[in-house]
Coordinates of C-alpha atoms in Angstrom, one line a residue:
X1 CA 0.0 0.0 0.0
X2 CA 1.4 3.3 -0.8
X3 CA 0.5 6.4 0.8
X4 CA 0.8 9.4 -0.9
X5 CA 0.5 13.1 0.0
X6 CA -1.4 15.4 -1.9
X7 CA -0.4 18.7 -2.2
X8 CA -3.0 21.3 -1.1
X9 CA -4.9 22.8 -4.2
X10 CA -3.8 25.8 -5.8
X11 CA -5.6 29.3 -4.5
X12 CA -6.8 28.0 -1.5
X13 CA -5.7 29.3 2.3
X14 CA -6.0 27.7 5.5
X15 CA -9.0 29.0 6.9
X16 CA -6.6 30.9 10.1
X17 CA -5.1 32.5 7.5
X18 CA -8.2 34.4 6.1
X19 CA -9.4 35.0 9.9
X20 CA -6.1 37.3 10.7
X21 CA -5.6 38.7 7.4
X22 CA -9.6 39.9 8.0
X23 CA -8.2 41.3 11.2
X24 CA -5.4 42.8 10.1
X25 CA -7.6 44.7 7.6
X26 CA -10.2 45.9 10.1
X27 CA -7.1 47.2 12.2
X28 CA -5.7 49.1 9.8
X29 CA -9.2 50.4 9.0
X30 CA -9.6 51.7 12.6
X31 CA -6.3 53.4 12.6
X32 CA -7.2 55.0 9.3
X33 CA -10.5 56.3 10.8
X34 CA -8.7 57.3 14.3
X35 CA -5.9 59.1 12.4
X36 CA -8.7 60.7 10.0
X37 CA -10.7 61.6 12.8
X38 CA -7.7 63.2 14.5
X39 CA -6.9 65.1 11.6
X40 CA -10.5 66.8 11.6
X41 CA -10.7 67.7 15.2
X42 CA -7.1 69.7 14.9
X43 CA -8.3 71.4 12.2
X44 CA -11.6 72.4 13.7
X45 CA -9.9 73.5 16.8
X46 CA -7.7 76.0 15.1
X47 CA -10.4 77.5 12.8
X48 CA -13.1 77.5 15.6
X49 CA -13.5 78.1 19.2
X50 CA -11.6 81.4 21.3
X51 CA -8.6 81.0 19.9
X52 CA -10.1 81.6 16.1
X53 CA -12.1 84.6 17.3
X54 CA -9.9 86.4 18.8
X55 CA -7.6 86.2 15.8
X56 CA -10.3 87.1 13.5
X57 CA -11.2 90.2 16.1
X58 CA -7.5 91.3 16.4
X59 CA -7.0 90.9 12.3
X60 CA -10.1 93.1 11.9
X61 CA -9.4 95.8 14.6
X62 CA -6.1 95.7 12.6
X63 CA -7.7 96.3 9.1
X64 CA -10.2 99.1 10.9
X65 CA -7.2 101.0 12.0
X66 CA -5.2 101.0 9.1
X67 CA -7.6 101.8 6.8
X68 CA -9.3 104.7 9.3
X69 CA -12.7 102.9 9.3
X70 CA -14.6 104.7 12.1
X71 CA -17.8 102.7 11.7
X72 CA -15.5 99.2 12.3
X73 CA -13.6 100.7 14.8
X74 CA -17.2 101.6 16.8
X75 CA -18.3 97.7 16.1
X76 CA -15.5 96.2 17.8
X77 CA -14.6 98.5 20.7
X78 CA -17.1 98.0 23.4
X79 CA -18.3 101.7 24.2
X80 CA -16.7 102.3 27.3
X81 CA -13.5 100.4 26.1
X82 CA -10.1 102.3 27.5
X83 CA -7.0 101.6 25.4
X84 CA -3.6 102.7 27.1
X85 CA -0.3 103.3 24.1
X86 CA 2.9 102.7 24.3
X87 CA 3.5 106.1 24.4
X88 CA 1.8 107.1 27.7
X89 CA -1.4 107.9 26.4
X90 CA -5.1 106.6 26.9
X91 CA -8.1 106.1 25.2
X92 CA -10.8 106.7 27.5
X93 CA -14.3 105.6 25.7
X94 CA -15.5 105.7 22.1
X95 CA -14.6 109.7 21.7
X96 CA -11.2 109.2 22.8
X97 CA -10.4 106.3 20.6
X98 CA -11.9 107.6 16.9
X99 CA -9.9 110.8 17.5
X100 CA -6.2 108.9 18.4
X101 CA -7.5 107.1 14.8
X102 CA -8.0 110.2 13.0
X103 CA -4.5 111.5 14.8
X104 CA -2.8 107.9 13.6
X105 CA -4.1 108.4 9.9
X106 CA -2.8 111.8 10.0
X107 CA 0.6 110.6 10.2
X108 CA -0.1 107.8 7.9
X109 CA 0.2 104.7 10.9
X110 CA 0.2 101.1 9.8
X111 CA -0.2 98.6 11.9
X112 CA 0.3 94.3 11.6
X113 CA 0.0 91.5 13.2
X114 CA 3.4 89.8 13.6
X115 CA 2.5 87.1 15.7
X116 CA -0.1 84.8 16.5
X117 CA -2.8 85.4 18.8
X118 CA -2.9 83.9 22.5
X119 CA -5.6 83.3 24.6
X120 CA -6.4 83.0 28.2
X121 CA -9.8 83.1 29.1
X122 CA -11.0 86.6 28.7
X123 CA -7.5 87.6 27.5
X124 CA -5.9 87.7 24.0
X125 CA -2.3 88.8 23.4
X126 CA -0.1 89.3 20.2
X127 CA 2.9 91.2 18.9
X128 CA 2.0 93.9 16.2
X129 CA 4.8 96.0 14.2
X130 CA 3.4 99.2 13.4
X131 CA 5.4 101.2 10.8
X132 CA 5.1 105.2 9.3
X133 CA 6.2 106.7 6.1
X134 CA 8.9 108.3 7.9
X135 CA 10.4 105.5 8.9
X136 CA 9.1 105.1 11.9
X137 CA 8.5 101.3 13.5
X138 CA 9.1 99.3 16.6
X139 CA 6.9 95.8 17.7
X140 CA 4.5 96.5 20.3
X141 CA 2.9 93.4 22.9
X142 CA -0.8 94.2 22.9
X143 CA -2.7 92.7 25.4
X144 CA -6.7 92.6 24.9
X145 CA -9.5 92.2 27.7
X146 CA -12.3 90.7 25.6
X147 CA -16.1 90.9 26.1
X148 CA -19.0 89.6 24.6
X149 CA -16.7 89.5 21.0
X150 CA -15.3 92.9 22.0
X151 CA -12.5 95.1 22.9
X152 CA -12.9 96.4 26.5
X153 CA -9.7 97.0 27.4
X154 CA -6.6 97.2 25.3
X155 CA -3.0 97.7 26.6
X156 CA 0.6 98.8 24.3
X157 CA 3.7 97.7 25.6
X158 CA 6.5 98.7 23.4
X159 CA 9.7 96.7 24.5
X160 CA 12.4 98.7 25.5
X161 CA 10.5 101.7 25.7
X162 CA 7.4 101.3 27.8
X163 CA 8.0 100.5 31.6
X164 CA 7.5 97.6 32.6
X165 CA 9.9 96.7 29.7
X166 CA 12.8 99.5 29.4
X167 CA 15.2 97.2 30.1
X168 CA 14.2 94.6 27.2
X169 CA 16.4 94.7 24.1
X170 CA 14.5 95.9 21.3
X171 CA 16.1 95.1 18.4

């Protein structure tokens, strides 16, 4: 009697096989969804949320200034916002501010946003260059108190010029 082996037929798998490449598949399919998934919700937390609005507030107040825009300015300064310069002067309420913006397009002052924008609960902070055509510039740290989407308080440090930072290298 001879026993012989047959070989297994051509194109067929042990059934364990087919279970763990199934497995495999549905792992990778997770990871693919976990990673996507990931992706999404780091992208909709830097376009959304505090963080997002603040930019877009600080970008606008930006534009308003440069451009002399009166109306913006009044829509995002809260009316009895106070804004302290660099320079030792305040802002005291809407009056105050719109007439430091007709002084600042009088000299022809630009301003932009250098940095990007920090926040802390009702808090937002960046580092803005302003610049005039006579060759004027320096970077200020502006500090923002925000309220309901709105400037109420707004604060000019110019490093190595406005106390507490006079002893900060500037350049």
């Amino acid at each position: 009697m001879s026993t012989t082996m047959r070989a297994p037929e051509v194109g067929t798998a042990p059934p364990v096989h087919r279970h763990l490449t199934t497995a495999l598949w549905i792992v990778v399919g997770v990871l693919a969804a976990a990673l996507v998934a990931l992706g999404a919700w780091m992208l909709v937390d830097r376009y959304t949320g505090p963080q997002a609005d603040a930019t877009a507030l600080v970008d606008d107040l930006t534009a308003a200034w440069n451009a002399g825009d009166a109306a913006a300015i009044r829509n995002l300064y809260t009316t009895d916002a106070i804004v302290l310069t660099a320079w030792g002067g305040q802002m005291t309420r809407m009056p105050g501010i719109l007439e430091n913006l007709a002084n600042a397009q009088g000299i022809g002052l630009q301003f932009e946003r250098v940095a990007p924008v920090t926040v802390e609960g009702d808090y937002a902070s960046t580092f803005v260059r302003y610049s005039t055509p006579a060759g004027e510039e320096g970077i200020l740290a502006t500090i923002f108190q925000l309220r309901d989407g709105m400037v109420l308080r707004q604060w000019d440090f110019e490093p190595g010029v406005t106390a507490p930072l006079t002893n900060t290298a500037s350049s």
